[in-house]
Coordinates of C-alpha atoms in Angstrom, one line a residue:
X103 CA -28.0 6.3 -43.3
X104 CA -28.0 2.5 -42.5
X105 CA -25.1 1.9 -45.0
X106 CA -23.1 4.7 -43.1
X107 CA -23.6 3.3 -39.7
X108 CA -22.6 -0.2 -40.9
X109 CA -19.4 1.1 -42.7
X110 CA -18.7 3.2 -39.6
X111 CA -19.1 0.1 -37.5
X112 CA -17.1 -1.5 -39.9
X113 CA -14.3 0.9 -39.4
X114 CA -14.3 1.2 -35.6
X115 CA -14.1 -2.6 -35.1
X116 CA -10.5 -2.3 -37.5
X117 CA -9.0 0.7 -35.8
X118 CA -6.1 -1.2 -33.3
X119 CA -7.1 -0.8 -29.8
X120 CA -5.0 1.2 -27.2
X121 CA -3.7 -1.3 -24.5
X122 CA -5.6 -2.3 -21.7
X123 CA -4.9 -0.9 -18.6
X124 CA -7.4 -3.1 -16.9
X125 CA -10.1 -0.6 -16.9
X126 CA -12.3 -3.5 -15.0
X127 CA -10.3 -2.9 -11.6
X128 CA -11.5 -6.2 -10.5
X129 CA -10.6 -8.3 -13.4
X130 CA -6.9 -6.8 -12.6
X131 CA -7.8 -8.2 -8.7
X132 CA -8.8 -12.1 -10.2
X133 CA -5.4 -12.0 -12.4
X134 CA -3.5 -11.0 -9.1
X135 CA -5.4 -13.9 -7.1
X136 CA -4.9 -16.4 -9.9
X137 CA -1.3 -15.9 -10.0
X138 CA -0.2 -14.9 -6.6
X139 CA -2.2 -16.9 -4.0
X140 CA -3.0 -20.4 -3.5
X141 CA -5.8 -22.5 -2.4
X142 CA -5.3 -21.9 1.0
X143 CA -5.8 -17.9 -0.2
X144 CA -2.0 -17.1 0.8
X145 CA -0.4 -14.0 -1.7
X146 CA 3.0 -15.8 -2.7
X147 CA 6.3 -13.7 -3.5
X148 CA 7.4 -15.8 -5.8
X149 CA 10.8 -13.8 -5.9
X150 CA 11.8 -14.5 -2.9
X151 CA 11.3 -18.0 -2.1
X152 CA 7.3 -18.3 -2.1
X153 CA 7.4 -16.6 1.1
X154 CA 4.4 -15.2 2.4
X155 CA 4.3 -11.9 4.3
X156 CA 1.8 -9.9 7.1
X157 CA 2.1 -7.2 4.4
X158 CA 1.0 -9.4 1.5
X159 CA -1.8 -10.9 3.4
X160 CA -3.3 -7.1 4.9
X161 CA -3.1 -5.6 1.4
X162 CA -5.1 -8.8 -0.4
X163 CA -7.5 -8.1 2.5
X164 CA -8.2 -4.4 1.9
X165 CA -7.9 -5.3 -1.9
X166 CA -10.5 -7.7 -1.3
X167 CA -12.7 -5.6 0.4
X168 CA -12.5 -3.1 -2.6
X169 CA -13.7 -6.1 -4.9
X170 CA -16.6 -6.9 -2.5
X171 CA -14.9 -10.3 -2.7
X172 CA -16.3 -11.3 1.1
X173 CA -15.0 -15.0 0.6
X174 CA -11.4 -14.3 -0.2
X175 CA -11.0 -11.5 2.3
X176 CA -12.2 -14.8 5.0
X177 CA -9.7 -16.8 3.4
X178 CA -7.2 -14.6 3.6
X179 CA -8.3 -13.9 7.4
X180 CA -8.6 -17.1 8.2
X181 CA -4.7 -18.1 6.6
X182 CA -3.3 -15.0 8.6
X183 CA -4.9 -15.8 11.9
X184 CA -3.6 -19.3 12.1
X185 CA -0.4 -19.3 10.4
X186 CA 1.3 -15.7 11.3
X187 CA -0.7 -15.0 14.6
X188 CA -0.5 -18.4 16.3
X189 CA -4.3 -18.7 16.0
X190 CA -5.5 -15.5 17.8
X191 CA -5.3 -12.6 16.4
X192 CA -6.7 -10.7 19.2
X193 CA -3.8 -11.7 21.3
X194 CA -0.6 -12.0 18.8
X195 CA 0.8 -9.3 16.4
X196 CA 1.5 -11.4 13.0
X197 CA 4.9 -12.3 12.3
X198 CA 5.9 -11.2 9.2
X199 CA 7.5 -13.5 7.9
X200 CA 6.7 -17.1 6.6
X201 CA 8.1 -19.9 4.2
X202 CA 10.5 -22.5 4.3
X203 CA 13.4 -22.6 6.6
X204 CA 16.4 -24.3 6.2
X205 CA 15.3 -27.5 7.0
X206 CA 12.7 -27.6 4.6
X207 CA 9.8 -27.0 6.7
X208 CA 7.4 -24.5 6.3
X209 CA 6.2 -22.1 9.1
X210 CA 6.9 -18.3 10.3
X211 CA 10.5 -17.2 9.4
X212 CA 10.2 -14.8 11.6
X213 CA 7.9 -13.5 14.3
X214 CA 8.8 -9.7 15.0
X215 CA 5.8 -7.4 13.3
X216 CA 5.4 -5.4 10.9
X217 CA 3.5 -2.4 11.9
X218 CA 2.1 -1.2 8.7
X219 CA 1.2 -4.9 7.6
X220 CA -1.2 -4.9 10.8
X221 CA -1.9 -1.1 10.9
X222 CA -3.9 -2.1 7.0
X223 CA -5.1 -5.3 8.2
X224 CA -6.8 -3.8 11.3
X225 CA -8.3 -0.8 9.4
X226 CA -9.8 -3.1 6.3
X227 CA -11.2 -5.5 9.4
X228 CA -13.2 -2.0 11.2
X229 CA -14.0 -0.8 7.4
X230 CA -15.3 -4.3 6.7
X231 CA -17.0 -4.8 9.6
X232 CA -19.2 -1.1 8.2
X233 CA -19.3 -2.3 4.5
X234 CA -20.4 -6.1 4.9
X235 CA -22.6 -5.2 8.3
X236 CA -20.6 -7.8 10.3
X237 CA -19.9 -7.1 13.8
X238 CA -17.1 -10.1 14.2
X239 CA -14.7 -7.8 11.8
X240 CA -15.4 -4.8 13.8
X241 CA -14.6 -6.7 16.9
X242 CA -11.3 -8.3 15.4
X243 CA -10.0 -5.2 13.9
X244 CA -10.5 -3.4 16.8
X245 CA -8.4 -5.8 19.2
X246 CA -6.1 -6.1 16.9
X247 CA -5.6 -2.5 16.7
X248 CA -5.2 -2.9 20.5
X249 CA -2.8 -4.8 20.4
X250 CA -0.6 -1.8 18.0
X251 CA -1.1 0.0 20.8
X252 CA 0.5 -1.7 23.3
X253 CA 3.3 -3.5 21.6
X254 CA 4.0 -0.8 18.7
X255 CA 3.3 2.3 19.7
X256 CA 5.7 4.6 21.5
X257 CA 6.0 8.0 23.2
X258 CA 9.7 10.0 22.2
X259 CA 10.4 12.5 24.5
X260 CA 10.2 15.7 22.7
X261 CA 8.3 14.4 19.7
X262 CA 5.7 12.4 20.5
X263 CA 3.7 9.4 20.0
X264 CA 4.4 7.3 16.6
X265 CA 4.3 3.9 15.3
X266 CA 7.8 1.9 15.3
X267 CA 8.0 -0.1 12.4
X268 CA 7.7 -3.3 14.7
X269 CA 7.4 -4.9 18.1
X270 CA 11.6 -5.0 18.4
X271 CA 14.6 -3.9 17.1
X272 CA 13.5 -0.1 16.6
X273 CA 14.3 1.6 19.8
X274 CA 17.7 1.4 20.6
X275 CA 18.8 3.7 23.7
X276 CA 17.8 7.1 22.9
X277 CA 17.7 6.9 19.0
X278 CA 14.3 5.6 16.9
X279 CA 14.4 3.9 13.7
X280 CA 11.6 5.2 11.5
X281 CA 9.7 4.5 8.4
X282 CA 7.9 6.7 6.7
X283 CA 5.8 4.7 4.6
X284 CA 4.7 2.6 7.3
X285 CA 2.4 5.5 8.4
X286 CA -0.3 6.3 5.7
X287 CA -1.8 9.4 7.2
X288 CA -5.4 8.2 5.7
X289 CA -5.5 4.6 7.7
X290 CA -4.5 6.5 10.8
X291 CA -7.2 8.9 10.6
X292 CA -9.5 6.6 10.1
X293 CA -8.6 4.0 12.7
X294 CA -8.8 7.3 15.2
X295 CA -12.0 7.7 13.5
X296 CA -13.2 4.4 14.8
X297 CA -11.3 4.3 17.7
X298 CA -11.0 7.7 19.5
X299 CA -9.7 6.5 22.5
X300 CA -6.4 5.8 21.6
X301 CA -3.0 7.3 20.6
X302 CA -3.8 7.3 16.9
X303 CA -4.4 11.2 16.4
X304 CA -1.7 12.3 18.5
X305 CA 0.1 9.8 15.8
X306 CA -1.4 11.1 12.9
X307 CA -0.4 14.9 14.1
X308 CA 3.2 13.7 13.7
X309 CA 3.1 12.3 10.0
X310 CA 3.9 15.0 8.5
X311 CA 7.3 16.0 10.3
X312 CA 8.2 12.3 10.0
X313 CA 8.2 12.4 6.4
X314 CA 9.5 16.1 6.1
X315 CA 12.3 14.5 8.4
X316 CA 12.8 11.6 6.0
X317 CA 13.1 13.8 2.7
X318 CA 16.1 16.5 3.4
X319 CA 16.5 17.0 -0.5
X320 CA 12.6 16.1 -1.4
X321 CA 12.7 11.8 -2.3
X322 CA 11.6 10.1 0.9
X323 CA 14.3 7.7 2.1
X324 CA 13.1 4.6 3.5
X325 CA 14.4 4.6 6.9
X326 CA 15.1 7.3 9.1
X327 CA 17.0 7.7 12.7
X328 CA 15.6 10.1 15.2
X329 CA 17.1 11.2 18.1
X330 CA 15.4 13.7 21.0
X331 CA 17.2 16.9 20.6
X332 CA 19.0 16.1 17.2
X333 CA 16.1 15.4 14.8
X334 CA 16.2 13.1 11.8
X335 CA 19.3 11.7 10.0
X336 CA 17.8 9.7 7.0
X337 CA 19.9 6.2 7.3
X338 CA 19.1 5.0 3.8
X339 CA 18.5 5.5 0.1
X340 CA 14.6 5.7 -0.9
X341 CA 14.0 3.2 -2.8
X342 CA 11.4 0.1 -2.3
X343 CA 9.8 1.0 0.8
X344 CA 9.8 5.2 0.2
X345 CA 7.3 5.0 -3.1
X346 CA 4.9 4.3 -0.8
X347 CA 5.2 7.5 0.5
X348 CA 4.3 9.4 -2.8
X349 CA 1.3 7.0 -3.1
X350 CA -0.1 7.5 0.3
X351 CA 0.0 10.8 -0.2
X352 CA -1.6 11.4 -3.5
X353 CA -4.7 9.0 -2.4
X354 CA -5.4 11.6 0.5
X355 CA -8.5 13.6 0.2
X356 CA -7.7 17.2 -0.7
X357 CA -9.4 18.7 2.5
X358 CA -7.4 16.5 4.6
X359 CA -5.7 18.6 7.2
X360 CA -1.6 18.2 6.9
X361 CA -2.3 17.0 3.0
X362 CA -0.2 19.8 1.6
X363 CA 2.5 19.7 4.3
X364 CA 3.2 16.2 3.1
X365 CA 2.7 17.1 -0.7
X366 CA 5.4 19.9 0.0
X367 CA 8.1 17.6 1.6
X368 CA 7.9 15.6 -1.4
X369 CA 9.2 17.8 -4.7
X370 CA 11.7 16.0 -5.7
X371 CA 10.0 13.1 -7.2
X372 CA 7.7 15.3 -10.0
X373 CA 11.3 17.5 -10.4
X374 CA 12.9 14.2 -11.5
X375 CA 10.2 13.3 -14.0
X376 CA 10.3 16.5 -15.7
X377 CA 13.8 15.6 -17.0
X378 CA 13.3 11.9 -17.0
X379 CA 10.5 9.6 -18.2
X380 CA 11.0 7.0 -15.5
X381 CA 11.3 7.3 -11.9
X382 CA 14.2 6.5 -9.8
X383 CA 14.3 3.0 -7.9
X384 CA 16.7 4.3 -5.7
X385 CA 17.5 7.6 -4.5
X386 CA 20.5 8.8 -1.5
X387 CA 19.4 11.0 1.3
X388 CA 21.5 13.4 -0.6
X389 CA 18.9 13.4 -3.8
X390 CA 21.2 12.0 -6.2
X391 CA 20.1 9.2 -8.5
X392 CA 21.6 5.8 -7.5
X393 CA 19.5 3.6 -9.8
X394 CA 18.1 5.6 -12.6
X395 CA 15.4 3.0 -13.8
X396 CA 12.5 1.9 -11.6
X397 CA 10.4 -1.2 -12.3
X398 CA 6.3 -0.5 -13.9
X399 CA 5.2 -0.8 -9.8
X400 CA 6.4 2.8 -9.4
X401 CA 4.9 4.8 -12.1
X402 CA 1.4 2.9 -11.0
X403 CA 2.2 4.4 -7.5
X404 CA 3.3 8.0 -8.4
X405 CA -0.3 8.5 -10.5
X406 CA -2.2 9.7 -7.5
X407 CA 0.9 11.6 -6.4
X408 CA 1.4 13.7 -9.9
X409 CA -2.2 14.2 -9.8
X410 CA -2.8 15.2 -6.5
X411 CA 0.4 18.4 -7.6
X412 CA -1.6 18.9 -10.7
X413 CA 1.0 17.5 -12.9
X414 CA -1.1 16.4 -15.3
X415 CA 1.4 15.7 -18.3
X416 CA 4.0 13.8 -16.2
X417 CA 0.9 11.8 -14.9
X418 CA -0.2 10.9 -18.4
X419 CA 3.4 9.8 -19.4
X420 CA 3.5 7.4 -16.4
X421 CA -0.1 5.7 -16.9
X422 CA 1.4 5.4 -20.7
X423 CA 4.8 3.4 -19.2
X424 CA 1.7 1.3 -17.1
X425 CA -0.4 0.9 -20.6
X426 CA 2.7 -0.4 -21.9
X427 CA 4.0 -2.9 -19.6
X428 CA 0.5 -5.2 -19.0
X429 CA 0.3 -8.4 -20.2
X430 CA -3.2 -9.1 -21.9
X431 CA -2.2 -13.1 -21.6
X432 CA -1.8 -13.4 -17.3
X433 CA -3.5 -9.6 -17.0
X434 CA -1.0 -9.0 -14.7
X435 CA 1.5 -6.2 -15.4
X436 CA 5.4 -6.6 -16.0
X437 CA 7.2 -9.7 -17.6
X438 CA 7.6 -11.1 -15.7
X439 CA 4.4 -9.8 -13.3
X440 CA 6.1 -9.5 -9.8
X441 CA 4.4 -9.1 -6.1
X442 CA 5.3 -6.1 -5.6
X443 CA 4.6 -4.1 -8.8
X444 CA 0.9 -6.0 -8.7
X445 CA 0.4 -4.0 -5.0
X446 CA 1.6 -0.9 -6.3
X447 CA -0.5 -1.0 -9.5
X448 CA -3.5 -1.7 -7.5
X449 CA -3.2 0.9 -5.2
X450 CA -2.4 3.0 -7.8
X451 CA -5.0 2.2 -10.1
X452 CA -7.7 2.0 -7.9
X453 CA -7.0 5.0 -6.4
X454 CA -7.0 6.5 -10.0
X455 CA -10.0 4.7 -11.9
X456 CA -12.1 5.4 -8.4
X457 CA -12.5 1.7 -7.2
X458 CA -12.0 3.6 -3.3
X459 CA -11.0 6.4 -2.2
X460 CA -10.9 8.1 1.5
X461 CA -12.4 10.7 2.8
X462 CA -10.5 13.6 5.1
X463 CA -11.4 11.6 8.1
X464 CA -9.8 8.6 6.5
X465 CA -13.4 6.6 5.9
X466 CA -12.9 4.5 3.4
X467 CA -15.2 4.7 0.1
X468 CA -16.1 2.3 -2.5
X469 CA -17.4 2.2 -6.1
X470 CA -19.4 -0.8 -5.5
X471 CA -21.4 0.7 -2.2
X472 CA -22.1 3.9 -4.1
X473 CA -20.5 6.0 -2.0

């Protein structure tokens, strides 16, 4: 029996083993931190210039709080506050932009906001202020969810309250420009959860005829013009922005109410993969195909979408196109590993291996609180 055992041991240790797909979710977080962020604990787009955006900075901070990695969410906090929000977050929306400007200095690019980088940013403050028992989050997160409200928030007459994609430049006379994937349906929920006082449930309510708005043909475009008494016009392909969309939605708890009017506004992604093996990166208003091949970000991002429809083999042949593009020597995944593809592969596989999840009110949960 012992000689069995050893020559099965024997065996098991030669057969080749399948390619990481970073099972240890937080080992995938250290490879993003070592290779996008610096000492200061700013996430670097290395792509476009070493800029730094709001967005960059709120997603380290809820993927921080996933990794209960308390002293790189205060870095990051403590980056964003002074650099993008002129010291006070309480009082200043980020700016969403910052790098180096043409004269070789280094500060914000540009200070209009983005409202889904601060929509994140003040929803992983409140849910870090209940996970790490620290009122000061609670506190920061809920001014600065304060401040959404009164400098991007909005009533259309006829629709109702939503969330412009930033501060200025989105309300022109009597047409809207809209994002869908700036309004995760989840974050709102929960940040009307914590704050019931405000517009966010009324916002929330909306989501769904938003994104049914955005989608004519079933792929989400990423911007869309609304007008009281004409309705949506989508004003551009789905590309970058729009698989958001798909992710957001998968990630929502099943008994979440408007979950399966969102799921149904969105065929037209599985439809493509039943015919193809790689999504679209960009796709017209009308639903054809502009750019047939997507980078390894979107497939990460469409796993909690394909399982979320029950589409069980097209979700298996996009975790294999994950499988197959990570890099066992930076742990990151693409060559080369871009920004971009590492947020989407970190929303989509912590969503997937359980590392959090949200509940229908939009609480968040984590793996390592047991919950």
């Amino acid at each position: 029996m012992m000689k069995r055992n050893l020559l099965l041991s024997l065996f098991l240790m030669a057969v080749p083993k399948p390619p990481c797909i970073a099972q240890d979710w937080t080992a995938l977080w250290k490879s993003y931190a070592a290779g996008f962020m610096d000492n200061q604990v700013r996430v670097i787009d290395h792509d476009s210039g070493d800029r730094t955006t709001s967005e960059g900075q709120a997603y380290a901070m809820f993927f921080a709080l996933v990794a209960n990695d308390r002293s790189r969410f205060d870095g990051l906090l403590h980056w964003t506050e002074i650099n993008l929000a002129s010291g006070d977050l309480t009082s200043h929306l980020p700016g969403w932009s910052w790098g180096k400007n043409p004269s070789n200095k280094w500060g914000v690019l540009d200070n209009n906001s983005a409202s889904d980088a601060d929509l994140w940013m003040a929803y992983a403050l409140l849910e870090a202020g209940k996970m790490w028992n620290e009122p000061h989050y609670t506190w920061l997160g809920t001014a600065l969810a304060k401040q959404i409200a009164a400098e991007e928030v909005t009533q259309i007459p006829g629709f109702g309250s939503v969330l412009l994609p930033g501060a200025k430049g989105f309300h022109n006379g009597d047409s809207y420009r809209l994002n869908a994937s700036y309004l995760p349906l989840q974050i709102l929920l929960g940040v009307a959860h914590e704050l019931p006082d405000g517009a966010w449930q009324q916002i929330a309510n909306k989501i769904p005829a938003v994104v049914s708005g955005s989608a004519p043909q079933g792929f989400v475009s990423d911007w869309t013009e609304f007008k009281p008494g004409k309705g949506f016009t989508p004003s551009a392909p789905g590309s970058y922005d729009a698989i958001r969309v798909y992710l957001w939605a998968g990630l929502l708890d099943p008994a979440t109410p408007q979950r399966e009017a969102i799921l149904s506004a969105l065929p037209g992604m599985a439809r493509h993969l039943h015919n193809n093996a790689v999504p679209p990166a960009k796709v017209k208003p009308d639903g054809n195909v502009e750019d047939p091949k997507s980078p390894v970000g979107f497939s990460a991002a469409l796993l909690p979408y394909l399982s979320a429809l029950g589409e069980k083999n097209l979700e298996d042949e996009q975790m294999s196109r994950v499988k197959s593009e990570f890099n066992s020597k930076t742990g990151l995944y693409g060559n080369p590993a871009r920004y971009y593809d590492q947020n989407l592969v970190l929303f989509g596989l912590g969503g997937t291996l359980r590392q959090f999840w949200f509940d229908s009110q939009g609480n968040l949960k984590l793996a390592w609180k047991g919950n």
